[in-house]
Structure formats: C-alpha cells, structure tokens
PDB file of C-alpha atoms in Angstrom:
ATOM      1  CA  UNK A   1      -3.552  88.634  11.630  1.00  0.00           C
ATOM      2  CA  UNK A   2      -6.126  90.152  13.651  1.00  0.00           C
ATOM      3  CA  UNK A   3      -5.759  93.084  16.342  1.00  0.00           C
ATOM      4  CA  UNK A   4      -7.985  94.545  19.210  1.00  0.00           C
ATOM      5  CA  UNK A   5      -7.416  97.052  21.121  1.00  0.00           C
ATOM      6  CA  UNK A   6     -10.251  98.074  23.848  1.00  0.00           C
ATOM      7  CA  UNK A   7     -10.498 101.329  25.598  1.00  0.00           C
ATOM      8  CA  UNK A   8     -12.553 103.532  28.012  1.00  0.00           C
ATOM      9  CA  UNK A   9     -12.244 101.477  31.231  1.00  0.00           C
ATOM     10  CA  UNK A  10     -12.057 103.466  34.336  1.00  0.00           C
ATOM     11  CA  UNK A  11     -13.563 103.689  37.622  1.00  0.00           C
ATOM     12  CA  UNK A  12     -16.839 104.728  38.091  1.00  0.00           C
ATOM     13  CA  UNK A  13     -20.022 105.064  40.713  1.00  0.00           C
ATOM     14  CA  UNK A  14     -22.331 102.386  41.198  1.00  0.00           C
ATOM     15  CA  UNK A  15     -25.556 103.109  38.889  1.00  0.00           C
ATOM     16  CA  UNK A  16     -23.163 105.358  36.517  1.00  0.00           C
ATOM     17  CA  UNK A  17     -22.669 104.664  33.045  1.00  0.00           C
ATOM     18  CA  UNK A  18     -19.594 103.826  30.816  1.00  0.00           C
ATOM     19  CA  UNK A  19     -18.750 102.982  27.290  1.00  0.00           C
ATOM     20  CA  UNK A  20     -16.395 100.763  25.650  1.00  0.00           C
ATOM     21  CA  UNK A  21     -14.703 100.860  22.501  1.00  0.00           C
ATOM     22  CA  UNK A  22     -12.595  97.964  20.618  1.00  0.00           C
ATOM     23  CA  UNK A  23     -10.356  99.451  17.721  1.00  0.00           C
ATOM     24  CA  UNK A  24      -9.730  96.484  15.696  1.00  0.00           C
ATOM     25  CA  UNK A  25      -7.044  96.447  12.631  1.00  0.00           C
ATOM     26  CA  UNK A  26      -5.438  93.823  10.785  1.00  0.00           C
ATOM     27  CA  UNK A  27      -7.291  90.920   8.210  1.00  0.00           C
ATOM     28  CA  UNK A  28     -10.626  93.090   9.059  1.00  0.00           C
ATOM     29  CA  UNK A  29     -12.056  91.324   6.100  1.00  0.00           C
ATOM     30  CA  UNK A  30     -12.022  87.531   7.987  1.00  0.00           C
ATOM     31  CA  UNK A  31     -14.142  88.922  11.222  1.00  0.00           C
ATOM     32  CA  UNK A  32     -17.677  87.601  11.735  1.00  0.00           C
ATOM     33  CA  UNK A  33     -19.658  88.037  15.194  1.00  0.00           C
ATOM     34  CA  UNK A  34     -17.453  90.102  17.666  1.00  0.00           C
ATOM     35  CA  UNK A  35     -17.937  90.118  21.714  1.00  0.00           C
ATOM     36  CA  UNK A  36     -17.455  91.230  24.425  1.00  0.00           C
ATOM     37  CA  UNK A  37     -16.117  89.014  27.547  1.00  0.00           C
ATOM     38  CA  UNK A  38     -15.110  90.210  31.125  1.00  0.00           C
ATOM     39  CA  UNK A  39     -13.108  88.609  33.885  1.00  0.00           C
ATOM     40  CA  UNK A  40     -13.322  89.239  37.789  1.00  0.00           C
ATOM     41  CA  UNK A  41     -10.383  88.643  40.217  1.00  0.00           C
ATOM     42  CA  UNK A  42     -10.256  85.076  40.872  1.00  0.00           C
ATOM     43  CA  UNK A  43     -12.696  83.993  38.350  1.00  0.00           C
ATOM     44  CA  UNK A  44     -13.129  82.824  35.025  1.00  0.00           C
ATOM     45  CA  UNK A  45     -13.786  84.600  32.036  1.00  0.00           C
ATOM     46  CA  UNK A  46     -17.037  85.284  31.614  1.00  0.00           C
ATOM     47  CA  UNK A  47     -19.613  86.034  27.932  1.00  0.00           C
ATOM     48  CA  UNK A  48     -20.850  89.452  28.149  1.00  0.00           C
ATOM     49  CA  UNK A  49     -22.463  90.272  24.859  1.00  0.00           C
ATOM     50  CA  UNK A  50     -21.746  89.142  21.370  1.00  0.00           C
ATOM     51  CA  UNK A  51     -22.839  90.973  17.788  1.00  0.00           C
ATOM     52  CA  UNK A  52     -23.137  89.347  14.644  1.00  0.00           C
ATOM     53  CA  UNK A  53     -21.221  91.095  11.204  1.00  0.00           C
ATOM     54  CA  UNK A  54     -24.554  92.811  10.109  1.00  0.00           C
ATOM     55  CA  UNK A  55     -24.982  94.031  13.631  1.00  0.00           C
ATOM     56  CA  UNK A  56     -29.062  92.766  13.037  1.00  0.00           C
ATOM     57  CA  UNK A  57     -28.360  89.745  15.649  1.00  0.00           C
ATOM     58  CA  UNK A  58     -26.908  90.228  19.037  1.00  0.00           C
ATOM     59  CA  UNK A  59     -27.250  88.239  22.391  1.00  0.00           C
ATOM     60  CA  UNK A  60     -26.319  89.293  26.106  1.00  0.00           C
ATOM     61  CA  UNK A  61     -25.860  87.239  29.081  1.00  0.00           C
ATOM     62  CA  UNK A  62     -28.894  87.326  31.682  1.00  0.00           C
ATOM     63  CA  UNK A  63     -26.671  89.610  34.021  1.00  0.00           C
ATOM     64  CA  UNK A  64     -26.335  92.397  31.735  1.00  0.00           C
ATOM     65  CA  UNK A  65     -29.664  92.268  29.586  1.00  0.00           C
ATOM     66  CA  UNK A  66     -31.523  95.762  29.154  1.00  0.00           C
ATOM     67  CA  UNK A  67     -28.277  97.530  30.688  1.00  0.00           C
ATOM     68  CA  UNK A  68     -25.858  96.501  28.629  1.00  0.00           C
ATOM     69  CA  UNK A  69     -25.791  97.490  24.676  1.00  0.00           C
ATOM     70  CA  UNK A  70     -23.408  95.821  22.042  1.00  0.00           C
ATOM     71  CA  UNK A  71     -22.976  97.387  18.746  1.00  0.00           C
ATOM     72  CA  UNK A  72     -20.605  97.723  16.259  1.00  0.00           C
ATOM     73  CA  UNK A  73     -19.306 100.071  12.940  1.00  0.00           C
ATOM     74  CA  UNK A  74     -17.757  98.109  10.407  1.00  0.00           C
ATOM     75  CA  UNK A  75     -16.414 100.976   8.057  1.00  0.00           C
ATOM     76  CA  UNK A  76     -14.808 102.049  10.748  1.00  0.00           C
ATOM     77  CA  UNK A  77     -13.831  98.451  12.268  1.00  0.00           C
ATOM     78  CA  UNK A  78     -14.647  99.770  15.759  1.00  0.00           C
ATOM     79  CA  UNK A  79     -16.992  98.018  17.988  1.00  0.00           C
ATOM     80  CA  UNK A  80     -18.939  99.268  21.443  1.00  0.00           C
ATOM     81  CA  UNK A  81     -20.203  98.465  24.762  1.00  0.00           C
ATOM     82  CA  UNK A  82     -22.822 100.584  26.381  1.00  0.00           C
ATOM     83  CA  UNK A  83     -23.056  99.981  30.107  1.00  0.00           C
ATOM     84  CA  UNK A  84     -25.760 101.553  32.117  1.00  0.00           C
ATOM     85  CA  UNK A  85     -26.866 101.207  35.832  1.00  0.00           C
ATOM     86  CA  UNK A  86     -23.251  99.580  36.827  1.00  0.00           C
ATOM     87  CA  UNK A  87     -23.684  97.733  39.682  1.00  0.00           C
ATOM     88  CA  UNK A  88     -20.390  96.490  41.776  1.00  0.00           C
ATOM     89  CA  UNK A  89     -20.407  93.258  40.894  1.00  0.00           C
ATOM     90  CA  UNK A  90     -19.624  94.169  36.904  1.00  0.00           C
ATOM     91  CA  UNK A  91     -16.067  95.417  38.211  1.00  0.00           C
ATOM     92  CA  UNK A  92     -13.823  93.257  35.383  1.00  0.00           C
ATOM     93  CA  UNK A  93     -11.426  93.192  33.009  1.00  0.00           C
ATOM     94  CA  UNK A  94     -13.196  93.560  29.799  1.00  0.00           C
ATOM     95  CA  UNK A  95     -11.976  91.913  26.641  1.00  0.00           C
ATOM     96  CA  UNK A  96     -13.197  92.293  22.939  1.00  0.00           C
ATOM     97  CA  UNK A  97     -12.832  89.310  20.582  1.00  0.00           C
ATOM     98  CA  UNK A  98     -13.451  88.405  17.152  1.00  0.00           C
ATOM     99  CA  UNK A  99     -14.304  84.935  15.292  1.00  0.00           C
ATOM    100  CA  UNK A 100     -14.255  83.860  11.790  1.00  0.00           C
ATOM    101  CA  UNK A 101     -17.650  82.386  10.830  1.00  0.00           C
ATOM    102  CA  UNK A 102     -18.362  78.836  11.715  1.00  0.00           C
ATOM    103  CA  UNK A 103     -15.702  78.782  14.480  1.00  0.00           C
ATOM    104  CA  UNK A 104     -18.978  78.213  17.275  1.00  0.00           C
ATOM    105  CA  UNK A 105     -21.126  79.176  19.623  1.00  0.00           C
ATOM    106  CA  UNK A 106     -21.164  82.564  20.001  1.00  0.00           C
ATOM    107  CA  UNK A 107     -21.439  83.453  24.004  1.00  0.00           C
ATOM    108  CA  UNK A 108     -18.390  80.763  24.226  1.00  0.00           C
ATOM    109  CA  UNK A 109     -15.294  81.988  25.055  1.00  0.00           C
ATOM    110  CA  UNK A 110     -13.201  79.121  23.156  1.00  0.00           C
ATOM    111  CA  UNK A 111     -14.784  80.007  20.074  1.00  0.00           C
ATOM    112  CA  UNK A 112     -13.129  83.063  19.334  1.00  0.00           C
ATOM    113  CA  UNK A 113      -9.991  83.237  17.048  1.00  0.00           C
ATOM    114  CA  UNK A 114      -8.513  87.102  18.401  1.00  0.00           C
ATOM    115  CA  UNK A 115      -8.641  88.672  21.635  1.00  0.00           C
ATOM    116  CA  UNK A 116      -7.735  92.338  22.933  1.00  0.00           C
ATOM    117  CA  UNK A 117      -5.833  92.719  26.120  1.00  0.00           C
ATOM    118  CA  UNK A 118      -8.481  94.079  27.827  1.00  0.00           C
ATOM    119  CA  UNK A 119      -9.438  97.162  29.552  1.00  0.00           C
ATOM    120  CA  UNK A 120     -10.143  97.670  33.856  1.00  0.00           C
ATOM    121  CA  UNK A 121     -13.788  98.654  34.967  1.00  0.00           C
ATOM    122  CA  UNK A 122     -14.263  99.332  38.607  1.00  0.00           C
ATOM    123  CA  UNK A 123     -17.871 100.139  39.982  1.00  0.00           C
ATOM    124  CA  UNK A 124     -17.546 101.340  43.402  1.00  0.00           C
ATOM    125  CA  UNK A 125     -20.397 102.351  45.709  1.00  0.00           C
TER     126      UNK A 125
END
C-alpha cells in the first residue's frame, strides 16, 4: 500500500555530516507522522526522530537532540534526516517508517504501519 525507500547511507568520519532521504510512494494520502529508526549490530531497533504530517511537531531521542534534524516535503512525499557531528556510536542501519494517525506513540517502533529497508551509516574515527 505504502512504500519507502531510504537513501544516502555511506561511510563517513567521526564529527562529519550526512543526510538521509526516504522516497515514499504508494497510498501517500493515508501517512501521518513519519520517522526515522536505526539499528546497531546485535541490538534492537532503536527511535531516532519522528515528524508529524504538518512537519510543525517533531521529537528526537536524547542521543541525537541538537545534531540530528527530521523534516519532511509532502508535495514531494520525500522525507529527511540531517545528521551532524556523527559520533561512532550512530553507525546503524537506518530505517524510515510511516503510520496512519491514531496507530500510537510516536518514538515506538510497533506503532508504525510501513517500513523502508533501510540504508548503512558507518562513522569511523
């Protein structure tokens, strides 16, 4: 119904920046809050950042606040992650998702109705 496709994962230097992009396509007109997720080697997946439809609400997890910056543009059903000051520990696989409104909380993972098949960031130092 829904598809997501995220690009722009690569390897970069620790305290580099990078940005993501999430091409979405499909039932465009059913999508809510979108988000970003990531998941480390051996660990489980983990809420990154999450924007609302109007873009006027977002949140972050604590790990990524004031380098990390979600946004989104709906005509273009596209939807973005700036990362700044990388650090090693943000090496992931990061996914974009989409829910349908009232589906839940927002920075859960089980809450969202579409997922991309994620894109590799390495931060090496």
């Amino acid at each position: 119904q829904v598809q997501l496709v995220e690009s722009g994962g690569t390897l970069v230097q620790a305290g580099g920046s990078l940005t993501l992009s999430c091409a979405v396509s499909g039932r465009t007109f059913s999508m809510d809050t979108m988000g970003w997720f990531r998941q480390a080697p051996g660990k489980e997946r983990a809420f990154v950042a999450a924007i609302s439809w109007s873009g006027r609400t977002t949140s972050y997890a604590d790990s990524v606040k004031e380098r990390f910056t979600i946004s989104r543009d709906n005509p273009k059903n596209t939807m973005f992650l700036q990362m700044n000051s990388l650090k090693p520990e943000d090496t992931a696989v990061y996914y974009c998702a989409t829910k349908t409104y009232g589906r839940g909380n927002d920075e859960l993972a089980y809450s969202y109705n579409y997922w991309g098949q994620g894109t590799q960031v390495t931060v090496s130092s």
